[in-house]
Short mmCIF file of C-alpha atoms in Angstrom, two decimals:
data_model
loop_
_atom_site.label_atom_id
_atom_site.label_comp_id
_atom_site.label_asym_id
_atom_site.label_seq_id
_atom_site.Cartn_x
_atom_site.Cartn_y
_atom_site.Cartn_z
CA MET A 1 42.44 235.96 145.28
CA LYS A 2 43.92 233.07 143.39
CA VAL A 3 47.66 232.74 143.42
CA LYS A 4 49.30 230.62 140.80
CA MET A 5 52.28 228.64 142.05
CA GLY A 6 54.61 226.36 140.21
CA LYS A 7 54.69 222.68 141.06
CA ARG A 8 58.28 222.87 142.26
CA LYS A 9 57.72 225.83 144.54
CA TYR A 10 54.59 224.23 146.01
CA ALA A 11 56.42 220.97 146.68
CA ASP A 12 59.16 222.88 148.52
CA GLU A 13 56.62 224.64 150.70
CA VAL A 14 54.86 221.37 151.53
CA THR A 15 58.20 219.86 152.45
CA ASP A 16 58.93 222.81 154.76
CA VAL A 17 55.64 222.20 156.53
CA ALA A 18 56.55 218.51 156.95
CA GLU A 19 59.83 219.52 158.57
CA VAL A 20 57.98 221.73 161.03
CA GLU A 21 55.61 218.87 161.84
CA GLY A 22 58.54 216.58 162.46
CA GLU A 23 60.21 219.04 164.82
CA MET A 24 57.01 219.50 166.82
CA ASP A 25 56.42 215.74 166.99
CA GLU A 26 59.85 215.35 168.58
CA GLU A 27 58.84 217.85 171.25
CA GLY A 28 55.73 215.85 172.09
CA GLU A 29 53.09 218.28 170.87
CA ASP A 30 49.55 216.96 170.44
CA GLU A 31 47.97 219.94 168.69
CA ASP A 32 46.87 219.86 165.06
CA LEU A 33 49.16 221.72 162.66
CA LEU A 34 46.44 223.29 160.56
CA VAL A 35 47.33 226.64 158.91
CA ASN A 36 45.06 229.54 159.93
CA GLU A 37 43.34 230.96 156.90
CA GLU A 38 43.59 234.48 158.31
CA ASP A 39 47.39 234.31 158.79
CA GLN A 40 48.28 232.56 155.54
CA PRO A 41 47.29 233.20 151.99
CA GLN A 42 44.95 230.70 150.34
CA LYS A 43 46.65 227.93 148.46
CA PRO A 44 45.24 225.70 145.85
CA PRO A 45 44.56 222.09 146.90
CA PRO A 46 47.67 219.95 146.56
CA SER A 47 48.05 217.97 143.41
CA PHE A 48 49.03 214.29 143.35
CA ASP A 49 52.59 215.23 142.35
CA GLY A 50 52.79 217.63 145.26
CA LEU A 51 51.66 215.03 147.75
CA LEU A 52 54.04 212.49 146.30
CA SER A 53 57.00 214.88 146.60
CA ARG A 54 56.30 215.14 150.29
CA PHE A 55 57.67 211.67 150.75
CA ALA A 56 60.55 212.06 148.31
CA PHE A 57 64.04 211.48 149.72
CA SER A 58 66.34 214.51 149.75
CA GLY A 59 69.93 214.31 150.90
CA SER A 60 70.21 218.05 151.64
CA ARG A 61 67.27 218.13 154.08
CA SER A 62 66.65 216.47 157.42
CA SER A 63 67.05 212.67 157.32
CA LYS A 64 64.20 212.18 159.74
CA ALA A 65 61.08 210.99 157.90
CA PRO A 66 57.68 212.26 158.99
CA ALA A 67 55.69 210.00 161.25
CA ILE A 68 53.26 208.10 159.11
CA THR A 69 50.57 205.79 160.28
CA LEU A 70 50.03 202.96 157.82
CA ALA A 71 46.52 202.45 156.66
CA VAL A 72 46.74 198.65 157.15
CA ALA A 73 47.34 199.07 160.87
CA SER A 74 44.25 201.17 161.35
CA ARG A 75 42.03 199.17 159.03
CA PRO A 76 39.04 197.76 160.89
CA THR A 77 38.81 194.00 161.12
CA PRO A 78 35.95 192.56 159.06
CA PRO A 79 33.24 190.97 161.17
CA GLY A 80 33.55 187.21 161.62
CA ASN A 81 37.28 187.26 160.94
CA PRO A 82 39.14 187.90 164.22
CA PRO A 83 42.77 188.99 164.13
CA PRO A 84 45.39 186.24 164.24
CA ALA A 85 46.31 187.06 167.84
CA SER A 86 42.81 186.20 169.06
CA ARG A 87 42.49 182.89 167.17
CA ASP A 88 42.46 179.59 168.93
CA PRO A 89 45.95 178.07 168.43
CA THR A 90 44.46 174.63 167.89
CA GLU A 91 42.59 175.94 164.83
CA LEU A 92 45.75 175.95 162.75
CA SER A 93 47.00 172.58 164.03
CA PRO A 94 46.57 169.53 161.78
CA PRO A 95 43.79 167.13 162.78
CA PRO A 96 44.90 164.43 165.21
CA THR A 97 45.82 161.13 163.62
CA GLU A 98 45.54 157.61 164.93
CA PRO A 99 48.81 156.46 166.50
CA LYS A 100 50.55 153.86 164.41
CA LYS A 101 50.55 150.40 165.86
CA LYS A 102 53.99 149.24 166.79
CA ARG A 103 55.04 146.10 165.01
CA THR A 104 56.19 143.36 167.26
CA LYS A 105 59.88 143.00 166.76
CA HIS A 106 61.12 139.46 166.62
CA ALA A 107 63.45 138.60 169.45
CA GLY A 108 65.73 136.49 167.26
CA TYR A 109 68.19 133.93 168.62
CA ALA A 110 67.95 133.10 172.31
CA PRO A 111 70.84 131.25 174.00
CA PRO A 112 70.18 128.07 176.00
CA SER A 113 70.60 130.04 179.22
CA ALA A 114 67.43 132.03 178.43
CA TYR A 115 65.21 129.03 179.24
CA ALA A 116 67.57 126.93 181.30
CA HIS A 117 64.94 126.74 184.05
CA LEU A 118 62.70 124.62 181.78
CA SER A 119 63.31 120.89 181.37
CA PRO A 120 63.71 119.26 177.94
CA LEU A 121 60.82 117.16 176.72
CA PRO A 122 61.42 113.36 176.82
CA ASP A 123 61.02 111.34 173.63
CA THR A 124 58.08 109.00 173.11
CA LEU A 125 59.74 106.18 171.17
CA GLU A 126 59.67 102.41 170.93
CA GLU A 127 60.96 99.95 168.38
CA ASN A 128 59.10 99.14 165.19
CA LEU A 129 56.55 101.94 165.27
CA ILE A 130 54.42 102.74 162.23
CA CYS A 131 55.24 106.46 162.25
CA VAL A 132 57.25 108.88 164.37
CA PHE A 133 56.32 112.56 164.37
CA ILE A 134 59.32 114.89 164.48
CA GLY A 135 58.72 118.45 165.59
CA ILE A 136 61.07 121.41 165.69
CA ASN A 137 61.48 121.85 169.46
CA PRO A 138 59.24 122.23 172.53
CA GLY A 139 57.47 125.53 173.01
CA LEU A 140 57.39 127.24 176.40
CA THR A 141 53.90 125.98 177.30
CA THR A 142 54.84 122.44 176.29
CA ALA A 143 58.02 122.60 178.37
CA ARG A 144 56.18 123.92 181.44
CA ILE A 145 53.47 121.23 181.24
CA GLY A 146 55.89 118.49 180.21
CA HIS A 147 53.84 117.03 177.34
CA SER A 148 54.05 117.29 173.56
CA PHE A 149 52.20 120.03 171.64
CA ALA A 150 50.52 121.20 174.87
CA ASN A 151 49.70 124.75 173.80
CA PRO A 152 45.90 125.01 173.37
CA THR A 153 46.35 126.80 170.03
CA ASN A 154 48.44 123.95 168.59
CA LEU A 155 46.58 121.81 166.05
CA PHE A 156 48.65 118.63 166.37
CA TRP A 157 46.19 116.57 168.45
CA PRO A 158 43.06 117.61 166.50
CA LEU A 159 44.75 116.78 163.18
CA LEU A 160 46.11 113.51 164.54
CA HIS A 161 42.53 112.47 165.33
CA SER A 162 40.79 113.77 162.16
CA SER A 163 43.43 112.11 159.95
CA GLY A 164 42.67 108.65 161.39
CA CYS A 165 45.98 108.23 163.19
CA THR A 166 44.01 108.15 166.46
CA PRO A 167 40.58 107.33 164.98
CA ASP A 168 38.73 106.63 168.23
CA ARG A 169 39.26 109.97 169.94
CA ARG A 170 41.18 113.20 170.16
CA LEU A 171 43.90 112.68 172.71
CA LEU A 172 44.96 115.13 175.36
CA PRO A 173 48.63 116.20 175.45
CA GLN A 174 48.95 114.36 178.77
CA MET A 175 48.47 111.09 176.88
CA ASP A 176 51.49 111.56 174.62
CA GLY A 177 53.40 108.85 176.51
CA ARG A 178 50.85 106.24 175.48
CA LEU A 179 51.11 106.81 171.73
CA PRO A 180 53.45 103.81 171.16
CA GLU A 181 51.48 101.25 173.18
CA LEU A 182 48.03 102.28 171.90
CA TYR A 183 48.62 103.46 168.32
CA SER A 184 52.14 102.38 167.28
CA LEU A 185 53.07 106.05 166.96
CA GLY A 186 55.89 108.07 168.48
CA GLN A 187 57.15 111.62 168.88
CA THR A 188 60.47 113.48 169.16
CA ASN A 189 62.07 116.79 168.11
CA ILE A 190 65.10 117.85 166.09
CA VAL A 191 66.19 120.16 168.94
CA LYS A 192 65.46 119.24 172.54
CA ARG A 193 65.75 122.62 174.29
CA PRO A 194 62.57 124.72 174.59
CA THR A 195 62.19 128.22 173.12
CA LYS A 196 59.41 130.70 172.47
CA ASP A 197 59.47 129.86 168.74
CA ALA A 198 61.75 128.33 166.12
CA ALA A 199 63.43 131.67 165.31
CA GLU A 200 65.17 131.54 168.69
CA LEU A 201 67.14 128.51 167.52
CA SER A 202 70.38 128.75 165.55
CA LYS A 203 70.90 127.13 162.17
CA GLU A 204 73.90 125.29 163.59
CA GLU A 205 71.92 123.47 166.27
CA MET A 206 69.23 122.61 163.73
CA LEU A 207 71.83 121.00 161.46
CA ALA A 208 73.47 119.25 164.41
CA GLY A 209 70.09 117.78 165.34
CA VAL A 210 69.85 115.91 162.02
CA ALA A 211 72.60 113.44 162.93
CA VAL A 212 71.01 112.85 166.34
CA LEU A 213 67.65 112.13 164.70
CA GLU A 214 69.16 109.65 162.27
CA GLU A 215 70.81 107.75 165.11
CA LYS A 216 67.47 107.52 166.91
CA MET A 217 65.71 106.23 163.81
CA ARG A 218 68.41 103.60 163.25
CA ARG A 219 67.92 102.46 166.81
CA TYR A 220 64.10 102.28 166.84
CA LYS A 221 63.56 101.58 163.12
CA PRO A 222 60.08 103.08 162.46
CA GLU A 223 58.41 102.55 159.10
CA ALA A 224 57.98 106.28 158.47
CA VAL A 225 58.70 109.69 159.93
CA CYS A 226 56.51 112.77 159.63
CA PHE A 227 58.36 116.09 159.85
CA VAL A 228 55.98 118.57 161.49
CA GLY A 229 57.27 121.79 159.97
CA LYS A 230 59.07 122.39 156.69
CA VAL A 231 61.99 123.95 158.57
CA VAL A 232 62.83 120.49 159.95
CA TRP A 233 62.90 118.95 156.49
CA GLU A 234 64.98 121.87 155.20
CA ALA A 235 67.60 121.16 157.88
CA VAL A 236 67.68 117.49 156.89
CA PHE A 237 67.96 118.34 153.20
CA LYS A 238 70.79 120.81 153.78
CA ALA A 239 72.69 118.40 156.02
CA HIS A 240 72.67 115.80 153.23
CA ASN A 241 73.08 118.05 150.19
CA GLY A 242 75.13 120.96 151.49
CA ARG A 243 72.59 123.51 150.21
CA GLY A 244 69.01 124.64 150.66
CA ILE A 245 65.96 123.39 148.78
CA ARG A 246 65.61 124.92 145.33
CA LYS A 247 62.39 125.89 143.64
CA GLY A 248 60.57 122.84 142.32
CA GLU A 249 62.42 120.42 144.63
CA PHE A 250 59.76 120.26 147.31
CA ASP A 251 56.09 119.45 147.70
CA TRP A 252 54.08 118.65 150.81
CA GLY A 253 53.40 115.04 151.70
CA TRP A 254 55.50 112.02 150.78
CA GLN A 255 59.07 112.69 149.67
CA GLU A 256 59.27 109.92 147.11
CA GLY A 257 62.50 108.01 146.69
CA ILE A 258 63.95 109.24 150.01
CA ARG A 259 64.72 107.05 153.01
CA PHE A 260 65.62 108.80 156.24
CA GLY A 261 68.23 107.30 158.52
CA LYS A 262 69.56 104.83 156.01
CA LYS A 263 73.31 104.43 155.81
CA VAL A 264 74.62 104.37 152.26
CA GLU A 265 77.12 101.60 152.96
CA GLU A 266 74.46 99.29 154.41
CA GLY A 267 72.73 98.65 151.08
CA GLU A 268 69.43 96.83 150.71
CA GLY A 269 70.41 93.30 151.79
CA GLU A 270 68.13 90.92 153.67
CA GLY A 271 67.82 91.76 157.33
CA ARG A 272 69.14 95.24 156.83
CA TRP A 273 67.02 98.23 157.72
CA GLY A 274 66.53 100.38 154.64
CA GLY A 275 65.52 103.63 156.35
CA CYS A 276 62.07 105.10 156.84
CA ARG A 277 59.72 106.85 154.49
CA VAL A 278 59.38 110.64 154.79
CA PHE A 279 56.20 112.70 155.02
CA VAL A 280 56.23 116.51 155.52
CA VAL A 281 53.41 118.70 156.87
CA PRO A 282 53.37 122.39 157.89
CA SER A 283 53.99 123.29 161.50
CA THR A 284 50.88 122.83 163.64
CA SER A 285 51.79 125.81 165.83
CA GLY A 286 49.10 128.44 166.29
CA LEU A 287 51.66 131.04 165.16
CA VAL A 288 51.63 129.55 161.64
CA ALA A 289 48.56 130.60 159.67
CA ALA A 290 49.85 130.44 156.11
CA TYR A 291 47.78 127.36 155.22
CA GLY A 292 44.05 126.95 155.60
CA PRO A 293 42.40 124.28 157.76
CA GLU A 294 41.03 122.39 154.74
CA PHE A 295 44.50 122.11 153.20
CA LYS A 296 45.91 120.80 156.48
CA ARG A 297 43.12 118.27 156.98
CA ASP A 298 43.48 116.89 153.45
CA LEU A 299 47.25 116.60 153.79
CA TRP A 300 47.07 114.85 157.14
CA LYS A 301 44.34 112.54 155.82
CA ARG A 302 46.79 111.20 153.24
CA LEU A 303 49.13 110.21 156.04
CA GLY A 304 46.31 108.86 158.23
CA ASP A 305 44.99 106.64 155.44
CA TRP A 306 48.43 105.09 155.01
CA VAL A 307 48.79 104.57 158.78
CA GLN A 308 45.47 102.69 158.92
CA ILE A 309 46.46 100.52 155.97
CA ARG A 310 49.66 99.56 157.76
CA ARG A 311 47.73 98.78 160.93
CA ARG A 312 45.50 96.34 159.08
CA GLU A 313 48.49 94.75 157.36
CA ARG A 314 50.20 94.36 160.74
CA GLY A 315 47.03 92.97 162.33
CA GLU A 316 46.70 95.82 164.77
CA SER A 317 43.74 97.84 165.97
CA ALA A 318 43.58 101.41 167.10
CA PRO A 319 43.82 101.58 169.99
CA LYS A 320 45.57 98.28 170.53
CA VAL A 321 43.93 95.65 172.70
CA LEU A 322 45.94 95.40 175.91
CA GLU A 323 46.10 91.85 177.24
CA PHE A 324 45.87 91.03 180.92
CA GLY A 325 45.90 87.69 182.72
CA GLU A 326 46.10 84.14 181.51
CA ASN A 327 42.66 83.98 179.97
CA GLY A 328 43.65 86.39 177.21
CA GLY A 329 41.04 88.91 178.23
CA GLY A 330 41.95 92.48 177.65
CA GLU A 331 40.75 96.01 177.24
CA SER A 332 41.16 98.81 174.79
CA VAL A 333 39.85 101.65 176.90
CA VAL A 334 41.81 104.85 176.61
CA GLU A 335 41.76 106.75 179.91
#
């Protein structure tokens, strides 16, 4: 027998059934709440509106909502796609990257006490030399060994030989003391104390070293000086001009029209020393790689050619012939 029921009445009856289900759930019942067909009249299948009204909120009825199991929770996991809980945690991590190399931070200024255990390097100077090489200051290896430009990576001795300043051979650092007697050459520094590099010196001690250098040149009166490192020439320029070198005011090699060590009040009279010519080359330290080997060789060759010309004009050889005994015999062997 078919019984026609209104939508509203059917919704109310469905709601009443939901309330009963809720009450039995609270009591912990596990049985199904299916209506026996023999005890209850047949009802038409619920419409969509009827099912929807089951979940409608009603202030006049019980506030407890029926227990509902969400479909998402019971949905089976597709094969090949495990749930998040079972995934390897490293799967979601970004790929490892190469650690960044730490840049070496420059130590900056170091006080004299930092290397007080090392002795200053003695000058290699005599009167009337052809050229005196003026470096910045002794490095740590040089100070430990006690000879000029002693670090194996320093290019001073190879360039001194290839330029023609010591044409017969490449000298060892241990022979620096014989430069004046064999080649009419000398060596000193603008700052005497040793450091790891020039950045550990202060600008004040660089400027103070200029006056000391000029006094030495006035005493020994060489024909020329070669500043080994632009920083040395910059200190000299600033000490005389009260400012740094501007763009276009510098080029490597001879500094034409400049005489180092000359006193202005002395003038150019006969018998007066008029200062020494100035030649500038880059630092020969192995830490300085801004200029290629060909550039350095060509620049040093310009100085070496001039040195050899002056030797011939002075009647000297390289190395000099050392005289022994009354018969004038001598030797020029460099040991």
